[in-house]
Structure formats: C-alpha cells, structure tokens
C-alpha cells in the first residue's frame, strides 16, 4: 500500500502536473478515505459505478428537488475522486480500470447536463455545454497519446461537478431568483467554462507544436 507522499507523487506523474495547495488538500482527504477501502478490498471500478449512480439519482431528483439533486451529485463527485485514489493506493491502476473510469466520467458529464435541464435550464445550452466538455476531454486524450503535458484548465471535471452542485443548490433554495433562473445560469456558466477550457488546451497544443 502506498504512503501518502507516494500517492501524491503518483498522482502528479499520472496527471502531468504538480497539484496546487487546494488540490493537494483534496488529494490528502481522498487518500484517508482510500486507505480503509483498500484494506476492505473495494474495487475502484465499483466506486466509479456508484458515483455514476449517485449523479444519475441527483439528475433525476433535480426536477423536483434541485437542492437534493445537487447534494447527490456532490456525493457522486466525491466517489469520482476516491476511485482513482483507491486504484493508486492499492496498486490496481490499469488499462481496464482506466476505461471504466473514463466511461463513467463521460456518462456522469452527460447526467450533469440532464440535471440542470431538469431543474429548468434550456436543453440546448445544457447539451452544448456537455458536447464542448466532451471535446475538451477528447483533445486531452489525443494530447496524452502524444505525450504532451498540458496541465489543468478552468474546465476540469471537478469544476464541472462543483458548478452544477452550486447552481442546483441555489435553485433549490430559491434565493433572489426562481429555480429556472439559477439552473439556466449554471448551464451558461458550464458552457462558458467548457469553451474556455477547450481554448486553453488548443492553445497549449499549438504552443507545444512550435
């Protein structure tokens, strides 16, 4: 079983970037959760699937109870962080697990858009945000195959989850505006961040090719 420092190094190597203080704090928390799960023999893929199930439940609940939907999506987002930690700590990071994790992430991204749409956001905005997010991840995959280290952008998956959770909770509380307004604001924010992140990646790839 990896120590905490070994885990942090493994994460940095896998992502090609040194984590910020905020990210490092989250990684330490994920490590604490991963250790007992690793001892129990919990599969990283099982955690990934659980995360998708929670996000799906949140997207379904968002139509009537946006705040509850946001909380369920937040729990799914936590699973998304812990599954990778378990894989690294247990030494079970492999191609099959990576494929399961990537598939669950993309389904989860789609469900984030569904949740905002269910809460009252325009469907076309949610759909476009999801599509641009998919393009963002596709470009990153191509870059990794070319062994380009691009670092992080403003539209990483944790950011997408956090934005959705924040605006769904605000929609449920109904502070200053109704649920539809908050959900729409969340969808537009997701779209703008996804577009900005994609531009960042393309700019870094262009710079690396020179």
Short mmCIF file of N, CA, C and O in Angstrom, two decimals, residues 48-187:
data_model
loop_
_atom_site.label_atom_id
_atom_site.label_comp_id
_atom_site.label_asym_id
_atom_site.label_seq_id
_atom_site.Cartn_x
_atom_site.Cartn_y
_atom_site.Cartn_z
N UNK A 48 -16.46 3.85 -9.01
CA UNK A 48 -16.79 4.65 -10.20
C UNK A 48 -18.27 4.49 -10.57
O UNK A 48 -18.97 5.46 -10.86
N UNK A 49 -18.72 3.24 -10.56
CA UNK A 49 -20.12 2.96 -10.91
C UNK A 49 -21.06 3.57 -9.87
O UNK A 49 -22.12 4.12 -10.22
N UNK A 50 -20.69 3.48 -8.60
CA UNK A 50 -21.51 4.09 -7.56
C UNK A 50 -21.61 5.60 -7.77
O UNK A 50 -22.68 6.19 -7.60
N UNK A 51 -20.50 6.21 -8.17
CA UNK A 51 -20.51 7.65 -8.43
C UNK A 51 -21.49 8.02 -9.52
O UNK A 51 -22.25 8.99 -9.40
N UNK A 52 -21.50 7.23 -10.61
CA UNK A 52 -22.45 7.49 -11.70
C UNK A 52 -23.88 7.32 -11.22
O UNK A 52 -24.77 8.10 -11.58
N UNK A 53 -24.12 6.29 -10.40
CA UNK A 53 -25.46 6.05 -9.88
C UNK A 53 -25.94 7.24 -9.03
O UNK A 53 -27.10 7.66 -9.13
N UNK A 54 -25.06 7.77 -8.21
CA UNK A 54 -25.42 8.91 -7.38
C UNK A 54 -25.70 10.15 -8.22
O UNK A 54 -26.67 10.89 -7.97
N UNK A 55 -24.87 10.38 -9.23
CA UNK A 55 -25.09 11.53 -10.11
C UNK A 55 -26.39 11.35 -10.90
O UNK A 55 -27.16 12.30 -11.08
N UNK A 56 -26.67 10.12 -11.33
CA UNK A 56 -27.92 9.85 -12.02
C UNK A 56 -29.12 10.11 -11.12
O UNK A 56 -30.12 10.69 -11.55
N UNK A 57 -29.02 9.67 -9.87
CA UNK A 57 -30.09 9.94 -8.92
C UNK A 57 -30.26 11.43 -8.69
O UNK A 57 -31.39 11.93 -8.58
N UNK A 58 -29.14 12.16 -8.65
CA UNK A 58 -29.21 13.61 -8.49
C UNK A 58 -29.86 14.29 -9.67
O UNK A 58 -30.67 15.21 -9.50
N UNK A 59 -29.52 13.84 -10.88
CA UNK A 59 -30.12 14.41 -12.08
C UNK A 59 -31.63 14.17 -12.10
O UNK A 59 -32.41 15.05 -12.49
N UNK A 60 -32.05 12.98 -11.66
CA UNK A 60 -33.48 12.65 -11.61
C UNK A 60 -34.20 13.51 -10.57
O UNK A 60 -35.29 14.02 -10.81
N UNK A 61 -33.54 13.66 -9.40
CA UNK A 61 -34.17 14.42 -8.31
C UNK A 61 -34.23 15.91 -8.60
O UNK A 61 -35.09 16.63 -8.06
N UNK A 62 -33.32 16.41 -9.44
CA UNK A 62 -33.22 17.85 -9.68
C UNK A 62 -34.49 18.45 -10.25
O UNK A 62 -34.76 19.64 -10.09
N UNK A 63 -35.31 17.64 -10.92
CA UNK A 63 -36.55 18.16 -11.49
C UNK A 63 -37.53 18.64 -10.44
O UNK A 63 -38.26 19.61 -10.65
N UNK A 64 -37.55 17.98 -9.28
CA UNK A 64 -38.49 18.37 -8.21
C UNK A 64 -37.78 18.94 -7.00
O UNK A 64 -38.31 19.82 -6.32
N UNK A 65 -36.61 18.41 -6.72
CA UNK A 65 -35.86 18.85 -5.54
C UNK A 65 -34.43 19.19 -5.94
O UNK A 65 -33.51 18.38 -5.74
N UNK A 66 -34.22 20.37 -6.53
CA UNK A 66 -32.88 20.71 -7.04
C UNK A 66 -31.77 20.63 -6.00
O UNK A 66 -30.67 20.16 -6.31
N UNK A 67 -32.05 21.07 -4.77
CA UNK A 67 -31.01 21.04 -3.74
C UNK A 67 -30.60 19.60 -3.42
O UNK A 67 -29.41 19.30 -3.28
N UNK A 68 -31.59 18.71 -3.30
CA UNK A 68 -31.28 17.30 -3.06
C UNK A 68 -30.48 16.73 -4.23
O UNK A 68 -29.52 15.99 -4.04
N UNK A 69 -30.89 17.10 -5.44
CA UNK A 69 -30.15 16.67 -6.62
C UNK A 69 -28.71 17.11 -6.56
O UNK A 69 -27.79 16.34 -6.87
N UNK A 70 -28.49 18.36 -6.14
CA UNK A 70 -27.13 18.87 -6.03
C UNK A 70 -26.31 18.10 -5.01
O UNK A 70 -25.13 17.80 -5.25
N UNK A 71 -26.91 17.75 -3.89
CA UNK A 71 -26.19 17.01 -2.85
C UNK A 71 -25.82 15.61 -3.32
O UNK A 71 -24.72 15.12 -3.04
N UNK A 72 -26.74 14.96 -4.03
CA UNK A 72 -26.44 13.63 -4.55
C UNK A 72 -25.32 13.69 -5.60
O UNK A 72 -24.44 12.82 -5.64
N UNK A 73 -25.36 14.72 -6.42
CA UNK A 73 -24.29 14.89 -7.42
C UNK A 73 -22.95 15.16 -6.73
O UNK A 73 -21.91 14.66 -7.16
N UNK A 74 -22.99 15.92 -5.64
CA UNK A 74 -21.76 16.18 -4.88
C UNK A 74 -21.18 14.86 -4.35
O UNK A 74 -19.97 14.63 -4.41
N UNK A 75 -22.05 13.99 -3.84
CA UNK A 75 -21.60 12.69 -3.34
C UNK A 75 -21.00 11.86 -4.47
O UNK A 75 -19.97 11.18 -4.29
N UNK A 76 -21.62 11.93 -5.65
CA UNK A 76 -21.07 11.24 -6.80
C UNK A 76 -19.72 11.78 -7.20
O UNK A 76 -18.82 11.04 -7.61
N UNK A 77 -19.54 13.10 -7.07
CA UNK A 77 -18.26 13.71 -7.37
C UNK A 77 -17.17 13.25 -6.42
O UNK A 77 -16.01 13.08 -6.83
N UNK A 78 -17.53 13.05 -5.15
CA UNK A 78 -16.56 12.53 -4.18
C UNK A 78 -16.10 11.14 -4.60
O UNK A 78 -14.90 10.82 -4.55
N UNK A 79 -17.05 10.31 -5.02
CA UNK A 79 -16.69 8.96 -5.49
C UNK A 79 -15.72 9.04 -6.66
O UNK A 79 -14.81 8.22 -6.78
N UNK A 80 -15.93 10.03 -7.51
CA UNK A 80 -15.08 10.19 -8.68
C UNK A 80 -13.63 10.48 -8.28
O UNK A 80 -12.70 10.12 -9.00
N UNK A 81 -13.45 11.14 -7.15
CA UNK A 81 -12.09 11.39 -6.67
C UNK A 81 -11.50 10.21 -5.93
O UNK A 81 -10.30 9.92 -6.03
N UNK A 82 -12.35 9.50 -5.20
CA UNK A 82 -11.87 8.40 -4.36
C UNK A 82 -11.50 7.17 -5.19
O UNK A 82 -10.57 6.44 -4.84
N UNK A 83 -12.21 6.93 -6.32
CA UNK A 83 -11.91 5.73 -7.10
C UNK A 83 -10.47 5.73 -7.61
O UNK A 83 -9.77 4.72 -7.56
N UNK A 84 -10.01 6.89 -8.07
CA UNK A 84 -8.63 6.98 -8.53
C UNK A 84 -7.63 6.81 -7.39
O UNK A 84 -6.57 6.21 -7.57
N UNK A 85 -8.00 7.34 -6.22
CA UNK A 85 -7.12 7.20 -5.06
C UNK A 85 -6.99 5.73 -4.66
O UNK A 85 -5.89 5.25 -4.37
N UNK A 86 -8.09 5.01 -4.66
CA UNK A 86 -8.05 3.58 -4.32
C UNK A 86 -7.21 2.81 -5.33
O UNK A 86 -6.41 1.94 -4.97
N UNK A 87 -7.37 3.15 -6.62
CA UNK A 87 -6.60 2.47 -7.66
C UNK A 87 -5.10 2.67 -7.45
O UNK A 87 -4.31 1.73 -7.59
N UNK A 88 -4.69 3.88 -7.11
CA UNK A 88 -3.27 4.16 -6.91
C UNK A 88 -2.75 3.52 -5.63
O UNK A 88 -1.70 2.87 -5.62
N UNK A 89 -3.50 3.70 -4.54
CA UNK A 89 -3.04 3.21 -3.24
C UNK A 89 -2.94 1.68 -3.25
O UNK A 89 -2.00 1.10 -2.69
N UNK A 90 -3.89 1.02 -3.91
CA UNK A 90 -3.90 -0.44 -3.94
C UNK A 90 -3.02 -1.01 -5.04
O UNK A 90 -2.87 -2.23 -5.14
N UNK A 91 -2.45 -0.14 -5.88
CA UNK A 91 -1.65 -0.62 -6.99
C UNK A 91 -2.48 -1.33 -8.04
O UNK A 91 -2.01 -2.26 -8.71
N UNK A 92 -3.74 -0.86 -8.21
CA UNK A 92 -4.65 -1.52 -9.14
C UNK A 92 -4.96 -0.63 -10.34
O UNK A 92 -5.95 -0.86 -11.05
N UNK A 93 -4.13 0.37 -10.56
CA UNK A 93 -4.35 1.25 -11.71
C UNK A 93 -3.93 0.52 -12.98
O UNK A 93 -2.77 0.18 -13.15
N UNK A 94 -4.88 0.24 -13.85
CA UNK A 94 -4.59 -0.47 -15.08
C UNK A 94 -5.46 0.02 -16.22
O UNK A 94 -6.31 0.90 -16.03
N UNK A 95 -5.26 -0.54 -17.39
CA UNK A 95 -5.99 -0.09 -18.57
C UNK A 95 -7.50 -0.32 -18.43
O UNK A 95 -8.30 0.55 -18.76
N UNK A 96 -7.87 -1.50 -17.93
CA UNK A 96 -9.30 -1.79 -17.81
C UNK A 96 -9.98 -0.82 -16.85
O UNK A 96 -11.05 -0.29 -17.14
N UNK A 97 -9.35 -0.60 -15.70
CA UNK A 97 -9.93 0.32 -14.73
C UNK A 97 -10.00 1.73 -15.28
O UNK A 97 -10.97 2.46 -15.03
N UNK A 98 -8.98 2.13 -16.05
CA UNK A 98 -8.97 3.46 -16.64
C UNK A 98 -10.11 3.62 -17.64
O UNK A 98 -10.75 4.69 -17.72
N UNK A 99 -10.40 2.57 -18.40
CA UNK A 99 -11.50 2.62 -19.36
C UNK A 99 -12.85 2.74 -18.65
O UNK A 99 -13.72 3.50 -19.07
N UNK A 100 -13.01 1.97 -17.56
CA UNK A 100 -14.25 2.05 -16.79
C UNK A 100 -14.43 3.44 -16.20
O UNK A 100 -15.51 4.04 -16.26
N UNK A 101 -13.34 3.96 -15.65
CA UNK A 101 -13.38 5.30 -15.05
C UNK A 101 -13.72 6.35 -16.08
O UNK A 101 -14.55 7.23 -15.84
N UNK A 102 -13.10 6.28 -17.27
CA UNK A 102 -13.36 7.26 -18.32
C UNK A 102 -14.81 7.17 -18.80
O UNK A 102 -15.47 8.21 -19.01
N UNK A 103 -15.31 5.95 -18.95
CA UNK A 103 -16.70 5.78 -19.39
C UNK A 103 -17.67 6.35 -18.35
O UNK A 103 -18.64 7.04 -18.70
N UNK A 104 -17.40 6.07 -17.09
CA UNK A 104 -18.26 6.60 -16.02
C UNK A 104 -18.20 8.12 -15.97
O UNK A 104 -19.22 8.79 -15.73
N UNK A 105 -17.02 8.68 -16.19
CA UNK A 105 -16.88 10.14 -16.19
C UNK A 105 -17.73 10.78 -17.30
O UNK A 105 -18.38 11.80 -17.09
N UNK A 106 -17.69 10.18 -18.49
CA UNK A 106 -18.45 10.77 -19.61
C UNK A 106 -19.96 10.63 -19.38
O UNK A 106 -20.72 11.54 -19.69
N UNK A 107 -20.38 9.49 -18.86
CA UNK A 107 -21.81 9.34 -18.53
C UNK A 107 -22.19 10.35 -17.45
O UNK A 107 -23.25 10.98 -17.51
N UNK A 108 -21.31 10.52 -16.48
CA UNK A 108 -21.56 11.49 -15.43
C UNK A 108 -21.66 12.90 -15.96
O UNK A 108 -22.54 13.68 -15.54
N UNK A 109 -20.79 13.26 -16.91
CA UNK A 109 -20.84 14.59 -17.52
C UNK A 109 -22.19 14.81 -18.22
O UNK A 109 -22.78 15.89 -18.14
N UNK A 110 -22.65 13.77 -18.92
CA UNK A 110 -23.94 13.87 -19.59
C UNK A 110 -25.07 14.09 -18.58
O UNK A 110 -25.96 14.91 -18.78
N UNK A 111 -24.99 13.38 -17.46
CA UNK A 111 -26.02 13.49 -16.43
C UNK A 111 -26.00 14.86 -15.74
O UNK A 111 -27.04 15.33 -15.27
N UNK A 112 -24.84 15.50 -15.69
CA UNK A 112 -24.78 16.85 -15.14
C UNK A 112 -25.65 17.79 -15.96
O UNK A 112 -26.41 18.61 -15.42
N UNK A 113 -25.55 17.67 -17.29
CA UNK A 113 -26.39 18.47 -18.16
C UNK A 113 -27.86 18.13 -18.00
O UNK A 113 -28.73 19.02 -18.01
N UNK A 114 -28.16 16.85 -17.84
CA UNK A 114 -29.55 16.42 -17.65
C UNK A 114 -30.12 17.03 -16.37
O UNK A 114 -31.27 17.47 -16.33
N UNK A 115 -29.30 17.05 -15.32
CA UNK A 115 -29.76 17.61 -14.05
C UNK A 115 -30.11 19.08 -14.16
O UNK A 115 -31.15 19.52 -13.65
N UNK A 116 -29.26 19.86 -14.82
CA UNK A 116 -29.53 21.29 -14.99
C UNK A 116 -30.77 21.50 -15.86
O UNK A 116 -31.59 22.39 -15.59
N UNK A 117 -30.91 20.68 -16.90
CA UNK A 117 -32.09 20.80 -17.76
C UNK A 117 -33.36 20.45 -16.99
O UNK A 117 -34.40 21.11 -17.14
N UNK A 118 -33.28 19.42 -16.15
CA UNK A 118 -34.45 19.02 -15.36
C UNK A 118 -34.87 20.11 -14.40
O UNK A 118 -36.06 20.27 -14.09
N UNK A 119 -33.89 20.89 -13.93
CA UNK A 119 -34.19 21.98 -12.98
C UNK A 119 -34.71 23.22 -13.68
O UNK A 119 -35.09 24.19 -13.00
N UNK A 120 -34.71 23.24 -15.02
CA UNK A 120 -35.30 24.37 -15.73
C UNK A 120 -34.39 25.09 -16.70
O UNK A 120 -34.81 26.08 -17.32
N UNK A 121 -33.15 24.64 -16.88
CA UNK A 121 -32.25 25.29 -17.83
C UNK A 121 -32.62 24.89 -19.26
O UNK A 121 -33.16 23.81 -19.49
N UNK A 122 -32.34 25.77 -20.24
CA UNK A 122 -32.62 25.43 -21.64
C UNK A 122 -31.84 24.18 -22.06
O UNK A 122 -30.63 24.08 -21.85
N UNK A 123 -32.54 23.23 -22.67
CA UNK A 123 -31.91 21.98 -23.04
C UNK A 123 -30.76 22.16 -24.00
O UNK A 123 -29.74 21.47 -23.90
N UNK A 124 -30.88 23.11 -24.95
CA UNK A 124 -29.83 23.28 -25.94
C UNK A 124 -28.55 23.82 -25.32
O UNK A 124 -27.44 23.46 -25.77
N UNK A 125 -28.69 24.65 -24.29
CA UNK A 125 -27.49 25.16 -23.61
C UNK A 125 -26.80 24.03 -22.86
O UNK A 125 -25.57 23.87 -22.93
N UNK A 126 -27.60 23.22 -22.17
CA UNK A 126 -27.03 22.09 -21.44
C UNK A 126 -26.36 21.11 -22.39
O UNK A 126 -25.24 20.64 -22.13
N UNK A 127 -27.02 20.82 -23.51
CA UNK A 127 -26.46 19.90 -24.48
C UNK A 127 -25.17 20.41 -25.10
O UNK A 127 -24.22 19.64 -25.29
N UNK A 128 -25.13 21.70 -25.39
CA UNK A 128 -23.92 22.29 -25.96
C UNK A 128 -22.78 22.26 -24.96
O UNK A 128 -21.63 21.96 -25.31
N UNK A 129 -23.08 22.54 -23.69
CA UNK A 129 -22.05 22.50 -22.65
C UNK A 129 -21.47 21.10 -22.53
O UNK A 129 -20.25 20.93 -22.41
N UNK A 130 -22.33 20.09 -22.57
CA UNK A 130 -21.86 18.71 -22.49
C UNK A 130 -21.00 18.37 -23.70
O UNK A 130 -19.93 17.76 -23.57
N UNK A 131 -21.44 18.78 -24.89
CA UNK A 131 -20.69 18.47 -26.12
C UNK A 131 -19.32 19.12 -26.10
O UNK A 131 -18.32 18.49 -26.47
N UNK A 132 -19.24 20.38 -25.67
CA UNK A 132 -17.94 21.06 -25.61
C UNK A 132 -17.05 20.41 -24.55
O UNK A 132 -15.83 20.28 -24.74
N UNK A 133 -17.67 19.97 -23.46
CA UNK A 133 -16.91 19.26 -22.43
C UNK A 133 -16.34 17.95 -22.96
O UNK A 133 -15.19 17.60 -22.67
N UNK A 134 -17.13 17.24 -23.78
CA UNK A 134 -16.63 16.02 -24.40
C UNK A 134 -15.45 16.32 -25.32
O UNK A 134 -14.46 15.57 -25.36
N UNK A 135 -15.57 17.42 -26.08
CA UNK A 135 -14.47 17.82 -26.97
C UNK A 135 -13.22 18.12 -26.16
O UNK A 135 -12.10 17.75 -26.55
N UNK A 136 -13.38 18.78 -25.03
CA UNK A 136 -12.28 19.10 -24.12
C UNK A 136 -11.55 17.83 -23.71
O UNK A 136 -10.31 17.74 -23.79
N UNK A 137 -12.31 16.82 -23.29
CA UNK A 137 -11.70 15.57 -22.85
C UNK A 137 -11.08 14.81 -24.01
O UNK A 137 -10.04 14.16 -23.86
N UNK A 138 -11.71 14.88 -25.19
CA UNK A 138 -11.15 14.21 -26.37
C UNK A 138 -9.81 14.79 -26.76
O UNK A 138 -8.87 14.05 -27.09
N UNK A 139 -9.71 16.11 -26.74
CA UNK A 139 -8.44 16.77 -27.06
C UNK A 139 -7.37 16.38 -26.06
O UNK A 139 -6.21 16.13 -26.42
N UNK A 140 -7.74 16.29 -24.79
CA UNK A 140 -6.75 15.90 -23.77
C UNK A 140 -6.24 14.48 -24.01
O UNK A 140 -5.05 14.20 -23.83
N UNK A 141 -7.14 13.58 -24.39
CA UNK A 141 -6.72 12.20 -24.67
C UNK A 141 -5.70 12.16 -25.80
O UNK A 141 -4.67 11.48 -25.72
N UNK A 142 -5.98 12.92 -26.87
CA UNK A 142 -5.06 12.97 -28.01
C UNK A 142 -3.71 13.53 -27.57
O UNK A 142 -2.64 13.03 -27.96
N UNK A 143 -3.75 14.57 -26.75
CA UNK A 143 -2.51 15.19 -26.28
C UNK A 143 -1.69 14.22 -25.44
O UNK A 143 -0.46 14.16 -25.55
N UNK A 144 -2.37 13.43 -24.60
CA UNK A 144 -1.65 12.48 -23.77
C UNK A 144 -0.98 11.40 -24.61
O UNK A 144 0.11 10.94 -24.30
N UNK A 145 -1.66 10.99 -25.67
CA UNK A 145 -1.07 9.99 -26.56
C UNK A 145 0.18 10.51 -27.22
O UNK A 145 1.08 9.75 -27.57
N UNK A 146 0.23 11.82 -27.41
CA UNK A 146 1.41 12.45 -27.99
C UNK A 146 2.42 12.84 -26.90
O UNK A 146 3.41 13.50 -27.18
N UNK A 147 2.12 12.44 -25.67
CA UNK A 147 2.98 12.70 -24.51
C UNK A 147 3.18 14.19 -24.25
O UNK A 147 4.27 14.62 -23.86
N UNK A 148 2.14 14.95 -24.48
CA UNK A 148 2.16 16.38 -24.17
C UNK A 148 1.61 16.59 -22.77
O UNK A 148 0.55 16.07 -22.43
N UNK A 149 2.31 17.35 -21.97
CA UNK A 149 1.84 17.67 -20.62
C UNK A 149 1.19 19.05 -20.65
O UNK A 149 1.88 20.07 -20.74
N UNK A 150 -0.12 19.05 -20.54
CA UNK A 150 -0.86 20.30 -20.72
C UNK A 150 -1.30 20.94 -19.41
O UNK A 150 -1.79 22.06 -19.41
N UNK A 151 -1.15 20.23 -18.29
CA UNK A 151 -1.59 20.80 -17.03
C UNK A 151 -3.10 20.83 -16.92
O UNK A 151 -3.82 20.12 -17.61
N UNK A 152 -3.61 21.69 -16.06
CA UNK A 152 -5.05 21.78 -15.83
C UNK A 152 -5.63 23.01 -16.53
O UNK A 152 -4.91 23.94 -16.86
N UNK A 153 -6.94 22.97 -16.74
CA UNK A 153 -7.65 24.10 -17.33
C UNK A 153 -8.75 24.55 -16.37
O UNK A 153 -8.94 23.97 -15.30
N UNK A 154 -9.51 25.55 -16.80
CA UNK A 154 -10.60 26.04 -15.96
C UNK A 154 -11.81 25.13 -16.01
O UNK A 154 -12.80 25.36 -15.31
N UNK A 155 -11.75 24.09 -16.83
CA UNK A 155 -12.92 23.24 -17.02
C UNK A 155 -12.60 21.76 -16.80
O UNK A 155 -13.01 20.91 -17.59
N UNK A 156 -11.88 21.46 -15.73
CA UNK A 156 -11.64 20.06 -15.39
C UNK A 156 -12.93 19.47 -14.81
O UNK A 156 -13.84 20.19 -14.41
N UNK A 157 -12.99 18.16 -14.73
CA UNK A 157 -14.22 17.51 -14.26
C UNK A 157 -14.66 17.97 -12.87
O UNK A 157 -15.84 18.21 -12.66
N UNK A 158 -13.75 18.10 -11.89
CA UNK A 158 -14.21 18.61 -10.59
C UNK A 158 -14.90 19.97 -10.70
O UNK A 158 -15.87 20.24 -9.99
N UNK A 159 -14.40 20.82 -11.59
CA UNK A 159 -15.02 22.13 -11.78
C UNK A 159 -16.43 21.98 -12.31
O UNK A 159 -17.36 22.67 -11.85
N UNK A 160 -16.63 21.08 -13.26
CA UNK A 160 -17.96 20.87 -13.83
C UNK A 160 -18.94 20.38 -12.76
O UNK A 160 -20.10 20.81 -12.72
N UNK A 161 -18.45 19.49 -11.90
CA UNK A 161 -19.31 18.98 -10.83
C UNK A 161 -19.65 20.09 -9.84
O UNK A 161 -20.81 20.27 -9.45
N UNK A 162 -18.64 20.85 -9.44
CA UNK A 162 -18.84 21.91 -8.45
C UNK A 162 -19.83 22.95 -8.97
O UNK A 162 -20.73 23.40 -8.23
N UNK A 163 -19.68 23.37 -10.22
CA UNK A 163 -20.59 24.37 -10.80
C UNK A 163 -22.02 23.85 -10.78
O UNK A 163 -22.95 24.56 -10.37
N UNK A 164 -22.21 22.62 -11.21
CA UNK A 164 -23.56 22.04 -11.23
C UNK A 164 -24.16 21.99 -9.83
O UNK A 164 -25.31 22.35 -9.62
N UNK A 165 -23.37 21.53 -8.87
CA UNK A 165 -23.85 21.42 -7.49
C UNK A 165 -24.23 22.79 -6.94
O UNK A 165 -25.31 22.97 -6.35
N UNK A 166 -23.36 23.77 -7.13
CA UNK A 166 -23.63 25.12 -6.60
C UNK A 166 -24.94 25.69 -7.13
O UNK A 166 -25.77 26.20 -6.37
N UNK A 167 -25.15 25.59 -8.43
CA UNK A 167 -26.33 26.21 -9.02
C UNK A 167 -27.60 25.40 -8.74
O UNK A 167 -28.68 25.98 -8.63
N UNK A 168 -27.48 24.09 -8.61
CA UNK A 168 -28.66 23.31 -8.25
C UNK A 168 -29.09 23.59 -6.80
O UNK A 168 -30.28 23.69 -6.51
N UNK A 169 -28.12 23.69 -5.91
CA UNK A 169 -28.44 24.02 -4.52
C UNK A 169 -29.08 25.41 -4.44
O UNK A 169 -30.07 25.62 -3.74
N UNK A 170 -28.51 26.37 -5.20
CA UNK A 170 -29.09 27.71 -5.24
C UNK A 170 -30.50 27.67 -5.80
O UNK A 170 -31.41 28.38 -5.32
N UNK A 171 -30.72 26.83 -6.82
CA UNK A 171 -32.06 26.69 -7.40
C UNK A 171 -33.03 26.14 -6.37
O UNK A 171 -34.19 26.56 -6.30
N UNK A 172 -32.56 25.18 -5.58
CA UNK A 172 -33.43 24.59 -4.57
C UNK A 172 -33.76 25.56 -3.45
O UNK A 172 -34.89 25.57 -2.94
N UNK A 173 -32.81 26.40 -3.10
CA UNK A 173 -33.05 27.40 -2.04
C UNK A 173 -33.90 28.56 -2.54
O UNK A 173 -34.60 29.21 -1.75
N UNK A 174 -33.83 28.83 -3.83
CA UNK A 174 -34.65 29.90 -4.41
C UNK A 174 -34.30 31.28 -3.91
O UNK A 174 -35.18 32.16 -3.82
N UNK A 175 -33.02 31.51 -3.60
CA UNK A 175 -32.60 32.82 -3.10
C UNK A 175 -32.48 33.81 -4.26
O UNK A 175 -31.78 33.55 -5.24
N UNK A 176 -33.18 34.93 -4.18
CA UNK A 176 -33.13 36.04 -5.13
C UNK A 176 -33.75 35.73 -6.50
O UNK A 176 -34.08 36.65 -7.25
N UNK A 177 -33.89 34.47 -6.85
CA UNK A 177 -34.45 34.12 -8.15
C UNK A 177 -35.05 32.72 -8.08
O UNK A 177 -34.81 31.97 -7.14
N UNK A 178 -35.87 32.38 -9.10
CA UNK A 178 -36.50 31.06 -9.08
C UNK A 178 -35.53 29.99 -9.58
O UNK A 178 -34.42 30.27 -10.05
N UNK A 179 -35.98 28.74 -9.49
CA UNK A 179 -35.12 27.60 -9.82
C UNK A 179 -34.66 27.64 -11.27
O UNK A 179 -33.50 27.35 -11.57
N UNK A 180 -35.56 27.98 -12.17
CA UNK A 180 -35.21 28.01 -13.59
C UNK A 180 -34.09 28.99 -13.89
O UNK A 180 -33.21 28.72 -14.71
N UNK A 181 -34.12 30.14 -13.22
CA UNK A 181 -33.08 31.15 -13.45
C UNK A 181 -31.72 30.62 -13.01
O UNK A 181 -30.73 30.74 -13.73
N UNK A 182 -31.67 30.02 -11.82
CA UNK A 182 -30.41 29.50 -11.30
C UNK A 182 -29.89 28.35 -12.15
O UNK A 182 -28.69 28.25 -12.42
N UNK A 183 -30.80 27.47 -12.57
CA UNK A 183 -30.37 26.36 -13.42
C UNK A 183 -29.83 26.86 -14.75
O UNK A 183 -28.82 26.36 -15.26
N UNK A 184 -30.49 27.87 -15.32
CA UNK A 184 -30.02 28.44 -16.59
C UNK A 184 -28.66 29.09 -16.41
O UNK A 184 -27.77 28.95 -17.26
N UNK A 185 -28.48 29.79 -15.30
CA UNK A 185 -27.18 30.41 -15.01
C UNK A 185 -26.10 29.35 -14.89
O UNK A 185 -24.97 29.52 -15.36
N UNK A 186 -26.44 28.23 -14.27
CA UNK A 186 -25.48 27.14 -14.15
C UNK A 186 -25.11 26.54 -15.49
O UNK A 186 -23.95 26.22 -15.74
N UNK A 187 -26.12 26.39 -16.36
CA UNK A 187 -25.85 25.84 -17.70
C UNK A 187 -24.96 26.76 -18.51
O UNK A 187 -24.02 26.31 -19.17
#
